[in-house]
Amino acid sequence: PPPASSPTFGRPLPNSRSYSLPAHTHTRPLQPPLATCAIVTMAATASAASLAPRVASLRSTKAIASSRAALAAAPQRSTRGARVAARAGLYFPGDREYIEKIAAEFPDKGIANWEEGRCLFSELAYSILDIRADCELEQIGNYPRELPSDHLVPSGIYHVPLISASTRFDSSVNKKVMVNMKANKDFITEIERIFPDKANAKIIISCSDGRNRAIQALEALDEAGYVNIVGLRGGFNMWSRTWDAKMRRRNLPGDFKEDYQHGADTCGVHATGAGFENQDAFQYADWKDDHEWLEWASA
């Protein structure tokens, strides 16, 4: 429960379910040394944050806590020399133990990371609702247009912007910024058209990073009467780092050994003498969306 000092809105509901986000972890491969046989070590470190959620009382059967503060911390990077001893916390198709664990935790857990979200989508028939602006899909990327052939559950991917916007280059900050923001007043109406059965619809809500618009949408859909709703932690930004356009895993944590089979007489990439630093080091922009999105409910 929230501490006594937490601000509340309206009358708190008993046995309410809160949407709070766990600490964020992230992995990426390390740069191996230049050698005929190189060891690539990729590891993950887990961290935990104790963050008191702000509970907002709603007219439906549960309350949603603000999760912006819980996502303020940057992801934990892997440390050289650390090892991943087990696959705990990772989704793999057919892992019945993991699937049953996720099925038991959601939707009550409220916020799913990209591993849990993929399990909900691919195994438990949760659909993904992408609420980003059109310009984000065009400039940053999109969820798969077509589902893989082994996707057998009745779930889909839908796009309904919560807030429309456009981009322009701002020379003062030397990057593109969002401008002309406008709330989609028909957001709930469009959702009700796609998901008319509010009691049984299963929805994963995704914005860019899960810190702002996804929380707003969770609050709006909760108040509209939807029951099985889950926010995607890290949003599309973290999902796309883990899963490619065909839903294949990009980077698998663990210990790997490069096996050189080109048969040439020098080391390097295809016997060119070039090392693997750039090839094996994935470079990502900050996963957090630093734009100041307007408040949909008050716009």
C-alpha positions as CSV (number, residue, x, y, z in Angstrom):
1,P,0.0,0.0,0.0
2,P,1.2,3.6,-0.5
3,P,2.6,5.5,2.4
4,A,0.4,7.8,4.4
5,S,2.1,10.8,2.8
6,S,1.3,9.7,-0.7
7,P,-1.1,12.1,-2.5
8,T,-4.4,10.4,-3.4
9,F,-7.1,11.4,-5.7
10,G,-10.7,10.7,-4.5
11,R,-11.6,7.9,-2.2
12,P,-9.1,4.9,-2.2
13,L,-10.7,1.6,-3.2
14,P,-10.2,-1.6,-1.0
15,N,-8.3,-4.5,-2.5
16,S,-7.2,-2.2,-5.4
17,R,-4.5,-3.3,-7.9
18,S,-1.7,-0.8,-8.5
19,Y,0.5,-0.5,-11.6
20,S,4.1,0.0,-10.4
21,L,7.2,-0.9,-12.3
22,P,10.1,-3.0,-11.1
23,A,13.7,-2.0,-11.4
24,H,15.0,-2.1,-15.0
25,T,17.7,-4.4,-16.3
26,H,19.2,-4.6,-19.7
27,T,21.9,-6.7,-21.4
28,R,24.2,-6.1,-24.3
29,P,27.2,-8.0,-25.6
30,L,30.7,-6.9,-24.5
31,Q,33.5,-6.2,-26.9
32,P,35.8,-9.3,-27.2
33,P,39.6,-9.0,-27.5
34,L,41.3,-9.4,-30.9
35,A,42.4,-13.0,-30.9
36,T,42.1,-16.1,-33.0
37,C,39.6,-17.4,-30.5
38,A,37.6,-14.7,-28.7
39,I,35.3,-15.1,-25.8
40,V,32.2,-12.9,-25.8
41,T,30.6,-12.5,-22.4
42,M,27.3,-11.0,-22.1
43,A,25.7,-10.7,-18.7
44,A,22.9,-9.1,-16.9
45,T,22.8,-7.6,-13.5
46,A,19.6,-7.2,-11.5
47,S,18.7,-4.3,-9.4
48,A,15.7,-3.5,-7.3
49,A,14.2,-0.2,-6.4
50,S,11.8,0.5,-3.6
51,L,9.5,3.1,-4.9
52,A,6.3,4.2,-3.3
53,P,3.5,4.5,-6.0
54,R,1.1,7.3,-6.1
55,V,-2.4,5.7,-6.0
56,A,-5.1,7.3,-8.1
57,S,-8.6,6.2,-7.2
58,L,-10.8,5.5,-10.2
59,R,-14.4,4.7,-10.7
60,S,-13.8,1.1,-11.8
61,T,-12.8,-1.9,-9.7
62,K,-9.1,-1.1,-9.2
63,A,-6.7,1.8,-8.7
64,I,-3.6,2.6,-10.8
65,A,-0.5,4.0,-9.3
66,S,1.6,6.5,-11.2
67,S,4.7,4.8,-12.5
68,R,6.8,7.6,-13.9
69,A,9.2,7.8,-10.9
70,A,9.8,4.0,-11.0
71,L,11.2,4.3,-14.5
72,A,13.4,7.3,-13.9
73,A,16.5,5.3,-13.3
74,A,18.7,4.3,-16.3
75,P,18.9,0.6,-17.2
76,Q,21.7,-1.4,-15.5
77,R,24.4,-2.3,-17.9
78,S,26.2,-5.6,-17.9
79,T,29.6,-5.7,-16.2
80,R,32.7,-7.4,-17.7
81,G,33.4,-10.7,-16.1
82,A,29.9,-11.4,-14.8
83,R,28.3,-14.6,-16.0
84,V,24.7,-15.5,-16.6
85,A,24.3,-18.9,-14.8
86,A,20.6,-19.5,-15.7
87,R,17.9,-18.3,-18.1
88,A,15.8,-17.1,-15.2
89,G,13.4,-14.3,-16.3
90,L,13.8,-15.0,-20.0
91,Y,11.0,-16.1,-22.3
92,F,11.5,-19.1,-24.6
93,P,8.7,-20.7,-26.6
94,G,7.5,-23.9,-25.0
95,D,8.9,-23.1,-21.5
96,R,5.8,-24.3,-19.7
97,E,7.1,-23.4,-16.3
98,Y,7.7,-19.8,-17.3
99,I,4.4,-19.5,-19.2
100,E,2.5,-20.8,-16.2
101,K,4.3,-18.3,-13.9
102,I,3.4,-15.4,-16.2
103,A,-0.2,-16.6,-16.5
104,A,-0.6,-16.6,-12.7
105,E,0.9,-13.1,-12.3
106,F,-1.0,-11.2,-14.9
107,P,-3.0,-9.1,-15.2
108,D,-2.8,-8.4,-11.5
109,K,1.0,-7.5,-11.7
110,G,0.0,-4.6,-14.0
111,I,3.3,-3.9,-15.7
112,A,5.2,-6.4,-17.9
113,N,8.7,-6.1,-19.1
114,W,9.6,-7.1,-22.7
115,E,10.2,-10.8,-21.7
116,E,6.9,-11.0,-19.9
117,G,5.1,-9.0,-22.6
118,R,6.3,-11.3,-25.3
119,C,5.0,-14.3,-23.3
120,L,1.7,-12.6,-22.8
121,F,1.5,-11.9,-26.5
122,S,2.7,-15.2,-28.0
123,E,1.3,-17.6,-25.4
124,L,-1.6,-16.0,-23.5
125,A,-3.5,-14.2,-26.3
126,Y,-2.8,-10.6,-25.2
127,S,-3.0,-8.1,-28.0
128,I,-0.5,-5.2,-28.3
129,L,-2.0,-1.7,-28.4
130,D,0.5,0.7,-29.8
131,I,-0.5,4.2,-28.8
132,R,2.5,6.1,-30.2
133,A,2.0,9.0,-32.7
134,D,2.1,8.2,-36.5
135,C,5.4,10.0,-36.9
136,E,7.1,7.7,-34.3
137,L,6.1,4.6,-36.3
138,E,7.5,6.2,-39.5
139,Q,10.8,7.5,-38.0
140,I,11.6,5.0,-35.2
141,G,10.0,1.7,-36.1
142,N,6.9,-0.5,-35.8
143,Y,5.8,-3.8,-34.3
144,P,5.7,-6.6,-36.9
145,R,3.3,-6.1,-39.7
146,E,2.8,-9.8,-40.1
147,L,2.9,-12.4,-37.2
148,P,5.3,-15.3,-37.5
149,S,3.9,-18.6,-38.7
150,D,4.3,-20.2,-35.3
151,H,2.1,-17.6,-33.7
152,L,-1.0,-19.7,-32.9
153,V,-2.9,-17.7,-30.3
154,P,-5.7,-15.2,-31.2
155,S,-3.8,-12.0,-30.5
156,G,-3.0,-9.1,-32.7
157,I,-1.2,-5.7,-33.0
158,Y,-3.2,-2.5,-33.2
159,H,-2.3,1.1,-33.5
160,V,-4.4,3.9,-31.9
161,P,-2.5,7.1,-31.1
162,L,-3.3,8.6,-27.7
163,I,-1.7,11.9,-28.8
164,S,-0.9,13.0,-32.3
165,A,2.3,15.0,-33.0
166,S,4.8,15.9,-35.7
167,T,8.5,16.4,-35.5
168,R,10.9,19.2,-36.5
169,F,14.6,19.7,-36.0
170,D,15.5,22.0,-33.1
171,S,18.9,23.5,-33.6
172,S,19.1,24.6,-30.0
173,V,19.2,21.0,-28.8
174,N,20.6,19.6,-32.1
175,K,17.9,16.9,-32.5
176,K,14.3,16.4,-33.6
177,V,11.6,17.3,-31.2
178,M,7.8,16.7,-31.0
179,V,5.6,19.6,-31.9
180,N,1.9,20.2,-32.6
181,M,0.7,17.7,-29.9
182,K,-3.0,17.1,-29.9
183,A,-5.0,14.7,-27.7
184,N,-7.0,12.0,-29.6
185,K,-10.5,12.7,-28.2
186,D,-11.8,9.6,-29.9
187,F,-9.2,7.3,-28.2
188,I,-11.6,5.4,-26.0
189,T,-14.2,5.1,-28.8
190,E,-11.7,3.6,-31.2
191,I,-10.5,1.2,-28.5
192,E,-14.1,0.1,-27.8
193,R,-14.6,-0.5,-31.5
194,I,-11.5,-2.9,-31.6
195,F,-12.1,-4.4,-28.2
196,P,-15.9,-4.4,-27.5
197,D,-15.7,-7.1,-24.8
198,K,-14.3,-5.1,-21.9
199,A,-14.4,-8.0,-19.4
200,N,-12.5,-10.5,-21.6
201,A,-10.3,-8.4,-23.9
202,K,-6.6,-8.8,-23.1
203,I,-4.5,-5.7,-23.9
204,I,-0.8,-4.8,-23.6
205,I,-0.5,-1.0,-23.8
206,S,2.8,0.3,-25.4
207,C,4.1,3.8,-26.0
208,S,7.7,4.7,-26.7
209,D,9.2,3.9,-23.2
210,G,6.2,3.0,-20.9
211,R,6.8,6.0,-18.6
212,N,4.1,8.5,-19.6
213,R,1.5,7.8,-22.3
214,A,1.2,4.1,-21.4
215,I,0.3,5.1,-17.8
216,Q,-2.2,7.6,-19.1
217,A,-3.8,5.0,-21.3
218,L,-3.9,2.5,-18.5
219,E,-5.8,5.0,-16.4
220,A,-8.2,5.8,-19.2
221,L,-8.9,2.2,-20.1
222,D,-9.3,1.2,-16.4
223,E,-11.8,4.0,-15.9
224,A,-13.6,2.9,-19.1
225,G,-14.1,-0.5,-17.6
226,Y,-11.4,-2.7,-19.1
227,V,-10.1,-5.4,-16.8
228,N,-7.2,-7.3,-18.4
229,I,-4.9,-4.4,-19.2
230,V,-1.1,-4.5,-18.8
231,G,1.5,-1.7,-19.4
232,L,4.7,-2.6,-21.3
233,R,7.7,-1.5,-19.4
234,G,10.3,0.1,-21.7
235,G,7.7,0.4,-24.4
236,F,8.6,-0.2,-28.0
237,N,12.1,1.1,-27.4
238,M,13.1,-1.8,-25.2
239,W,10.9,-4.3,-27.1
240,S,12.7,-3.6,-30.3
241,R,16.1,-4.0,-28.6
242,T,15.1,-7.6,-27.6
243,W,12.9,-8.8,-30.5
244,D,13.4,-8.2,-34.2
245,A,10.7,-7.8,-36.8
246,K,10.2,-11.5,-37.0
247,M,9.9,-11.9,-33.2
248,R,13.4,-13.5,-33.0
249,R,15.6,-12.7,-30.0
250,R,18.3,-10.2,-30.9
251,N,20.8,-10.8,-28.1
252,L,20.8,-13.9,-25.9
253,P,22.5,-13.5,-22.5
254,G,25.1,-16.1,-21.8
255,D,28.7,-17.2,-22.6
256,F,29.6,-17.5,-26.3
257,K,32.7,-18.5,-28.2
258,E,33.5,-17.2,-31.7
259,D,34.4,-20.1,-34.0
260,Y,36.4,-18.9,-37.0
261,Q,35.8,-21.1,-40.0
262,H,37.0,-19.0,-42.9
263,G,40.2,-21.0,-43.2
264,A,42.4,-17.9,-44.0
265,D,45.8,-17.3,-42.6
266,T,45.1,-14.2,-40.7
267,C,42.8,-13.2,-37.9
268,G,39.9,-10.7,-38.1
269,V,36.7,-10.5,-40.0
270,H,37.0,-12.6,-43.1
271,A,40.8,-12.5,-42.9
272,T,40.8,-8.7,-43.4
273,G,42.6,-8.0,-40.1
274,A,39.6,-6.0,-39.0
275,G,38.6,-6.7,-35.4
276,F,35.2,-7.4,-33.9
277,E,34.8,-4.3,-31.8
278,N,32.4,-2.5,-34.0
279,Q,30.7,-5.7,-35.3
280,D,29.9,-7.1,-31.9
281,A,29.2,-3.9,-30.0
282,F,25.6,-2.9,-30.3
283,Q,25.1,0.9,-30.0
284,Y,21.7,2.1,-28.9
285,A,20.2,5.5,-28.2
286,D,18.8,6.2,-24.8
287,W,15.7,4.1,-24.3
288,K,13.9,6.9,-22.4
289,D,11.7,9.3,-24.3
290,D,12.5,12.8,-22.9
291,H,9.6,14.6,-24.6
292,E,7.1,16.4,-22.5
293,W,3.9,14.8,-23.6
294,L,0.7,16.6,-22.8
295,E,-1.9,15.1,-20.4
296,W,-4.5,13.4,-22.4
297,A,-7.3,13.6,-19.8
298,S,-7.0,17.3,-19.3
299,A,-6.3,18.3,-23.0
